[in-house]
């Protein structure tokens, strides 16, 4: 048999706090939006010296610069060497004379003779078929007239050199091999004629000797045709 339900009673006292539950799994949310750019950072330390690069291409030539200012006057140069003695103008006084070349010397050796100028012997090339046949005494300080630089293929003139063999001759051990042959133009105001006497080192009666030497010319196998000269 069932009994009828009674009236609802008053609420009971709250129960004790339950035990802590176990840690749940970490949830993974959706990727958020990119944030705004940050402020510029501080300047970092200076880096080390890098590897040397390759040389660059050569640049174009720059424009011509303006002329510089005029420099100061230089110091006075050293005193030059004394020149050769001058030659009296015998044409004014009416005195005649003769000239000749003394080969192998820079100065004329005779006592009553004046040196007009010193030079070097020159002539046609030993391997050339053309050119002049006479040997020239070229001065050391030529005066240039009209000329053009370069080779124009005309007549050539070459300086002469000593090419002495090992035979019996007075120039052995003199150190002249392949040296230039000097010469001097001489003026004898007290003479009225002169000549070169080959194969002799003394003069005929009534004549005076200006200098003596040895006959020299081109080698017999050369193509040139130079005259014989008396080399002192």
C-alpha atoms as a printed R data frame, in Angstrom:
    type eleno elety resid chain resno       x      y        z
1   ATOM     1    CA   UNK     A     1   0.000  0.000    0.000
2   ATOM     2    CA   UNK     A     2   1.385  3.431   -0.861
3   ATOM     3    CA   UNK     A     3   1.345  6.442    1.282
4   ATOM     4    CA   UNK     A     4   0.546  9.897    0.009
5   ATOM     5    CA   UNK     A     5   3.522 12.372   -0.703
6   ATOM     6    CA   UNK     A     6   4.228 14.931    1.927
7   ATOM     7    CA   UNK     A     7   5.084 18.584    1.555
8   ATOM     8    CA   UNK     A     8   8.417 19.625   -0.008
9   ATOM     9    CA   UNK     A     9  11.066 20.190    2.627
10  ATOM    10    CA   UNK     A    10  13.499 23.058    3.032
11  ATOM    11    CA   UNK     A    11  16.791 23.098    0.922
12  ATOM    12    CA   UNK     A    12  19.602 21.167    2.457
13  ATOM    13    CA   UNK     A    13  23.082 22.441    3.433
14  ATOM    14    CA   UNK     A    14  25.521 22.833    0.373
15  ATOM    15    CA   UNK     A    15  27.727 19.848   -0.133
16  ATOM    16    CA   UNK     A    16  31.525 19.792   -0.080
17  ATOM    17    CA   UNK     A    17  33.642 20.972   -3.158
18  ATOM    18    CA   UNK     A    18  34.247 18.153   -5.498
19  ATOM    19    CA   UNK     A    19  37.702 16.844   -6.451
20  ATOM    20    CA   UNK     A    20  39.850 18.635   -9.212
21  ATOM    21    CA   UNK     A    21  39.302 17.095  -12.559
22  ATOM    22    CA   UNK     A    22  42.068 15.890  -14.874
23  ATOM    23    CA   UNK     A    23  43.789 18.453  -17.315
24  ATOM    24    CA   UNK     A    24  42.088 18.545  -20.636
25  ATOM    25    CA   UNK     A    25  43.824 18.522  -24.019
26  ATOM    26    CA   UNK     A    26  45.298 21.830  -25.376
27  ATOM    27    CA   UNK     A    27  43.032 23.319  -27.884
28  ATOM    28    CA   UNK     A    28  44.455 24.687  -31.205
29  ATOM    29    CA   UNK     A    29  42.867 27.851  -32.406
30  ATOM    30    CA   UNK     A    30  42.999 29.406  -35.883
31  ATOM    31    CA   UNK     A    31  46.154 31.381  -37.026
32  ATOM    32    CA   UNK     A    32  45.802 35.022  -36.127
33  ATOM    33    CA   UNK     A    33  46.396 37.983  -38.471
34  ATOM    34    CA   UNK     A    34  49.935 39.424  -38.990
35  ATOM    35    CA   UNK     A    35  50.779 42.156  -36.564
36  ATOM    36    CA   UNK     A    36  51.829 45.716  -37.510
37  ATOM    37    CA   UNK     A    37  55.557 46.344  -38.373
38  ATOM    38    CA   UNK     A    38  57.726 46.973  -35.379
39  ATOM    39    CA   UNK     A    39  59.912 50.043  -34.754
40  ATOM    40    CA   UNK     A    40  63.389 50.116  -36.495
41  ATOM    41    CA   UNK     A    41  66.083 48.476  -34.443
42  ATOM    42    CA   UNK     A    42  69.368 50.076  -33.377
43  ATOM    43    CA   UNK     A    43  72.341 50.250  -35.860
44  ATOM    44    CA   UNK     A    44  74.392 47.082  -35.635
45  ATOM    45    CA   UNK     A    45  78.218 46.947  -35.243
46  ATOM    46    CA   UNK     A    46  80.438 47.691  -38.332
47  ATOM    47    CA   UNK     A    47  81.324 44.612  -40.347
48  ATOM    48    CA   UNK     A    48  84.857 43.465  -41.150
49  ATOM    49    CA   UNK     A    49  86.851 44.345  -44.338
50  ATOM    50    CA   UNK     A    50  85.467 42.483  -47.317
51  ATOM    51    CA   UNK     A    51  87.401 40.602  -50.034
52  ATOM    52    CA   UNK     A    52  89.067 42.826  -52.664
53  ATOM    53    CA   UNK     A    53  86.968 42.958  -55.791
54  ATOM    54    CA   UNK     A    54  88.128 42.658  -59.402
55  ATOM    55    CA   UNK     A    55  89.497 45.710  -61.195
56  ATOM    56    CA   UNK     A    56  86.853 47.660  -63.035
57  ATOM    57    CA   UNK     A    57  86.906 48.552  -66.727
58  ATOM    58    CA   UNK     A    58  89.223 51.355  -67.833
59  ATOM    59    CA   UNK     A    59  87.370 54.627  -67.904
60  ATOM    60    CA   UNK     A    60  87.382 57.091  -70.759
61  ATOM    61    CA   UNK     A    61  90.076 59.737  -70.921
62  ATOM    62    CA   UNK     A    62  89.121 62.872  -69.102
63  ATOM    63    CA   UNK     A    63  88.934 66.300  -70.646
64  ATOM    64    CA   UNK     A    64  92.188 68.231  -71.081
65  ATOM    65    CA   UNK     A    65  92.862 70.345  -68.041
66  ATOM    66    CA   UNK     A    66  93.596 74.027  -68.013
67  ATOM    67    CA   UNK     A    67  97.174 75.192  -68.396
68  ATOM    68    CA   UNK     A    68  98.995 75.506  -65.098
69  ATOM    69    CA   UNK     A    69 100.466 78.668  -63.741
70  ATOM    70    CA   UNK     A    70 103.837 79.787  -65.005
71  ATOM    71    CA   UNK     A    71 106.626 78.375  -62.872
72  ATOM    72    CA   UNK     A    72 109.368 80.295  -61.156
73  ATOM    73    CA   UNK     A    73 112.593 81.055  -62.952
74  ATOM    74    CA   UNK     A    74 115.087 78.227  -62.606
75  ATOM    75    CA   UNK     A    75 118.565 78.444  -61.168
76  ATOM    76    CA   UNK     A    76 121.458 79.513  -63.323
77  ATOM    77    CA   UNK     A    77 122.997 76.515  -65.090
78  ATOM    78    CA   UNK     A    78 126.568 75.320  -64.768
79  ATOM    79    CA   UNK     A    79 129.260 76.999  -66.779
80  ATOM    80    CA   UNK     A    80 129.836 75.199  -70.059
81  ATOM    81    CA   UNK     A    81 133.143 73.933  -71.385
82  ATOM    82    CA   UNK     A    82 135.435 76.285  -73.208
83  ATOM    83    CA   UNK     A    83 134.893 76.208  -76.940
84  ATOM    84    CA   UNK     A    84 137.517 75.729  -79.615
85  ATOM    85    CA   UNK     A    85 139.744 78.663  -80.492
86  ATOM    86    CA   UNK     A    86 138.257 80.973  -83.056
87  ATOM    87    CA   UNK     A    87 139.601 81.338  -86.575
88  ATOM    88    CA   UNK     A    88 140.833 84.635  -87.895
89  ATOM    89    CA   UNK     A    89 139.038 85.920  -90.966
90  ATOM    90    CA   UNK     A    90 141.871 85.568  -93.444
91  ATOM    91    CA   UNK     A    91 139.614 86.627  -96.282
92  ATOM    92    CA   UNK     A    92 139.606 90.184  -94.916
93  ATOM    93    CA   UNK     A    93 143.374 90.286  -94.502
94  ATOM    94    CA   UNK     A    94 143.932 88.783  -97.932
95  ATOM    95    CA   UNK     A    95 145.924 85.800  -96.619
96  ATOM    96    CA   UNK     A    96 145.222 82.523  -98.405
97  ATOM    97    CA   UNK     A    97 145.489 79.027  -97.006
98  ATOM    98    CA   UNK     A    98 144.406 75.414  -97.469
99  ATOM    99    CA   UNK     A    99 142.104 73.040  -95.636
100 ATOM   100    CA   UNK     A   100 142.304 69.290  -95.169
101 ATOM   101    CA   UNK     A   101 140.773 66.608  -92.938
102 ATOM   102    CA   UNK     A   102 142.875 64.823  -90.353
103 ATOM   103    CA   UNK     A   103 141.262 61.409  -89.921
104 ATOM   104    CA   UNK     A   104 141.523 59.631  -86.568
105 ATOM   105    CA   UNK     A   105 141.976 62.782  -84.466
106 ATOM   106    CA   UNK     A   106 139.658 65.302  -82.801
107 ATOM   107    CA   UNK     A   107 142.213 68.106  -83.130
108 ATOM   108    CA   UNK     A   108 144.717 69.027  -85.799
109 ATOM   109    CA   UNK     A   109 148.221 68.059  -84.709
110 ATOM   110    CA   UNK     A   110 150.407 70.424  -86.744
111 ATOM   111    CA   UNK     A   111 151.656 73.446  -84.814
112 ATOM   112    CA   UNK     A   112 150.847 76.058  -87.479
113 ATOM   113    CA   UNK     A   113 147.361 74.717  -88.236
114 ATOM   114    CA   UNK     A   114 143.986 75.646  -86.730
115 ATOM   115    CA   UNK     A   115 141.130 73.218  -86.004
116 ATOM   116    CA   UNK     A   116 138.002 74.480  -87.757
117 ATOM   117    CA   UNK     A   117 135.707 71.834  -86.247
118 ATOM   118    CA   UNK     A   118 135.735 68.287  -84.876
119 ATOM   119    CA   UNK     A   119 133.482 65.507  -86.102
120 ATOM   120    CA   UNK     A   120 133.111 61.845  -86.975
121 ATOM   121    CA   UNK     A   121 133.827 59.988  -90.196
122 ATOM   122    CA   UNK     A   122 130.778 58.849  -92.197
123 ATOM   123    CA   UNK     A   123 129.878 57.447  -95.600
124 ATOM   124    CA   UNK     A   124 127.792 54.863  -97.437
125 ATOM   125    CA   UNK     A   125 126.721 51.616  -95.760
126 ATOM   126    CA   UNK     A   126 129.006 48.630  -96.259
127 ATOM   127    CA   UNK     A   127 126.106 46.495  -97.526
128 ATOM   128    CA   UNK     A   128 124.571 49.152  -99.781
129 ATOM   129    CA   UNK     A   129 125.189 49.571 -103.486
130 ATOM   130    CA   UNK     A   130 124.256 53.248 -103.706
131 ATOM   131    CA   UNK     A   131 125.163 56.412 -101.872
132 ATOM   132    CA   UNK     A   132 128.218 58.625 -102.096
133 ATOM   133    CA   UNK     A   133 131.755 57.356 -102.675
134 ATOM   134    CA   UNK     A   134 133.551 60.025 -100.652
135 ATOM   135    CA   UNK     A   135 134.077 59.846  -96.907
136 ATOM   136    CA   UNK     A   136 132.623 62.781  -94.969
137 ATOM   137    CA   UNK     A   137 133.730 64.438  -91.725
138 ATOM   138    CA   UNK     A   138 130.368 65.186  -90.102
139 ATOM   139    CA   UNK     A   139 130.325 67.910  -87.413
140 ATOM   140    CA   UNK     A   140 128.995 66.946  -83.991
141 ATOM   141    CA   UNK     A   141 126.528 69.845  -83.872
142 ATOM   142    CA   UNK     A   142 124.680 69.866  -87.209
143 ATOM   143    CA   UNK     A   143 122.376 72.712  -88.217
144 ATOM   144    CA   UNK     A   144 119.014 71.324  -89.314
145 ATOM   145    CA   UNK     A   145 117.379 72.694  -92.435
146 ATOM   146    CA   UNK     A   146 114.098 71.374  -93.812
147 ATOM   147    CA   UNK     A   147 113.564 67.764  -92.748
148 ATOM   148    CA   UNK     A   148 110.863 65.214  -92.016
149 ATOM   149    CA   UNK     A   149 111.052 62.564  -89.310
150 ATOM   150    CA   UNK     A   150 111.284 58.950  -90.395
151 ATOM   151    CA   UNK     A   151 112.908 57.044  -93.222
152 ATOM   152    CA   UNK     A   152 112.289 58.485  -96.685
153 ATOM   153    CA   UNK     A   153 114.290 55.755  -98.468
154 ATOM   154    CA   UNK     A   154 116.754 58.126 -100.149
155 ATOM   155    CA   UNK     A   155 120.566 58.135  -99.920
156 ATOM   156    CA   UNK     A   156 121.801 56.824  -96.571
157 ATOM   157    CA   UNK     A   157 124.854 57.919  -94.612
158 ATOM   158    CA   UNK     A   158 126.383 55.865  -91.819
159 ATOM   159    CA   UNK     A   159 128.981 56.604  -89.190
160 ATOM   160    CA   UNK     A   160 132.308 54.840  -89.669
161 ATOM   161    CA   UNK     A   161 133.741 52.481  -87.049
162 ATOM   162    CA   UNK     A   162 137.106 50.874  -86.540
163 ATOM   163    CA   UNK     A   163 136.891 47.222  -87.680
164 ATOM   164    CA   UNK     A   164 140.484 46.139  -87.158
165 ATOM   165    CA   UNK     A   165 141.478 42.477  -87.341
166 ATOM   166    CA   UNK     A   166 144.224 40.608  -85.502
167 ATOM   167    CA   UNK     A   167 146.890 41.165  -88.120
168 ATOM   168    CA   UNK     A   168 150.157 43.002  -87.669
169 ATOM   169    CA   UNK     A   169 149.069 46.608  -87.394
170 ATOM   170    CA   UNK     A   170 149.740 49.474  -84.968
171 ATOM   171    CA   UNK     A   171 146.197 49.582  -83.546
172 ATOM   172    CA   UNK     A   172 146.271 46.201  -81.778
173 ATOM   173    CA   UNK     A   173 145.362 46.410  -78.065
174 ATOM   174    CA   UNK     A   174 144.378 50.063  -78.440
175 ATOM   175    CA   UNK     A   175 140.725 49.422  -77.593
176 ATOM   176    CA   UNK     A   176 139.477 50.940  -80.857
177 ATOM   177    CA   UNK     A   177 137.374 48.022  -82.125
178 ATOM   178    CA   UNK     A   178 133.905 49.262  -83.200
179 ATOM   179    CA   UNK     A   179 134.560 52.770  -81.902
180 ATOM   180    CA   UNK     A   180 133.610 55.787  -83.989
181 ATOM   181    CA   UNK     A   181 136.355 57.260  -86.164
182 ATOM   182    CA   UNK     A   182 136.987 60.896  -85.165
183 ATOM   183    CA   UNK     A   183 138.088 63.568  -87.590
184 ATOM   184    CA   UNK     A   184 138.974 67.252  -87.671
185 ATOM   185    CA   UNK     A   185 138.859 69.857  -90.407
186 ATOM   186    CA   UNK     A   186 142.162 71.717  -90.408
187 ATOM   187    CA   UNK     A   187 143.093 75.123  -91.816
188 ATOM   188    CA   UNK     A   188 146.710 75.951  -92.673
189 ATOM   189    CA   UNK     A   189 146.863 79.703  -93.369
190 ATOM   190    CA   UNK     A   190 150.556 79.641  -94.338
191 ATOM   191    CA   UNK     A   191 150.135 76.948  -97.027
192 ATOM   192    CA   UNK     A   192 148.823 77.289 -100.555
193 ATOM   193    CA   UNK     A   193 148.442 73.617 -101.534
194 ATOM   194    CA   UNK     A   194 148.220 70.175  -99.976
195 ATOM   195    CA   UNK     A   195 147.957 66.516 -101.031
196 ATOM   196    CA   UNK     A   196 147.870 63.034  -99.496
197 ATOM   197    CA   UNK     A   197 150.937 60.916 -100.329
198 ATOM   198    CA   UNK     A   198 150.169 57.175 -100.051
199 ATOM   199    CA   UNK     A   199 152.758 54.554  -99.112
200 ATOM   200    CA   UNK     A   200 155.027 57.193  -97.564
201 ATOM   201    CA   UNK     A   201 155.445 58.691  -94.097
202 ATOM   202    CA   UNK     A   202 157.949 61.345  -95.125
203 ATOM   203    CA   UNK     A   203 157.475 64.220  -97.550
204 ATOM   204    CA   UNK     A   204 159.398 64.968 -100.716
205 ATOM   205    CA   UNK     A   205 162.063 67.624 -100.594
206 ATOM   206    CA   UNK     A   206 160.627 71.113 -100.141
207 ATOM   207    CA   UNK     A   207 157.357 69.909  -98.578
208 ATOM   208    CA   UNK     A   208 156.276 69.855  -94.914
209 ATOM   209    CA   UNK     A   209 154.219 67.107  -93.280
210 ATOM   210    CA   UNK     A   210 150.931 67.941  -91.549
211 ATOM   211    CA   UNK     A   211 150.461 64.414  -90.147
212 ATOM   212    CA   UNK     A   212 151.119 60.785  -91.090
213 ATOM   213    CA   UNK     A   213 149.057 57.647  -90.686
214 ATOM   214    CA   UNK     A   214 147.796 54.466  -92.373
215 ATOM   215    CA   UNK     A   215 145.589 54.015  -95.429
216 ATOM   216    CA   UNK     A   216 142.135 52.688  -94.587
217 ATOM   217    CA   UNK     A   217 138.999 51.995  -96.623
218 ATOM   218    CA   UNK     A   218 136.095 49.532  -96.888
219 ATOM   219    CA   UNK     A   219 136.702 45.801  -96.446
220 ATOM   220    CA   UNK     A   220 137.274 44.084  -99.771
221 ATOM   221    CA   UNK     A   221 134.099 42.014  -99.339
222 ATOM   222    CA   UNK     A   222 131.805 44.995  -98.776
223 ATOM   223    CA   UNK     A   223 129.549 46.527 -101.412
224 ATOM   224    CA   UNK     A   224 130.358 50.123 -100.537
225 ATOM   225    CA   UNK     A   225 132.837 52.237 -102.477
226 ATOM   226    CA   UNK     A   226 134.571 54.689 -100.156
227 ATOM   227    CA   UNK     A   227 137.813 56.453 -100.854
228 ATOM   228    CA   UNK     A   228 141.066 55.640  -99.136
229 ATOM   229    CA   UNK     A   229 141.887 57.982  -96.265
230 ATOM   230    CA   UNK     A   230 145.019 58.440  -94.184
231 ATOM   231    CA   UNK     A   231 144.070 57.605  -90.567
232 ATOM   232    CA   UNK     A   232 146.357 58.972  -87.870
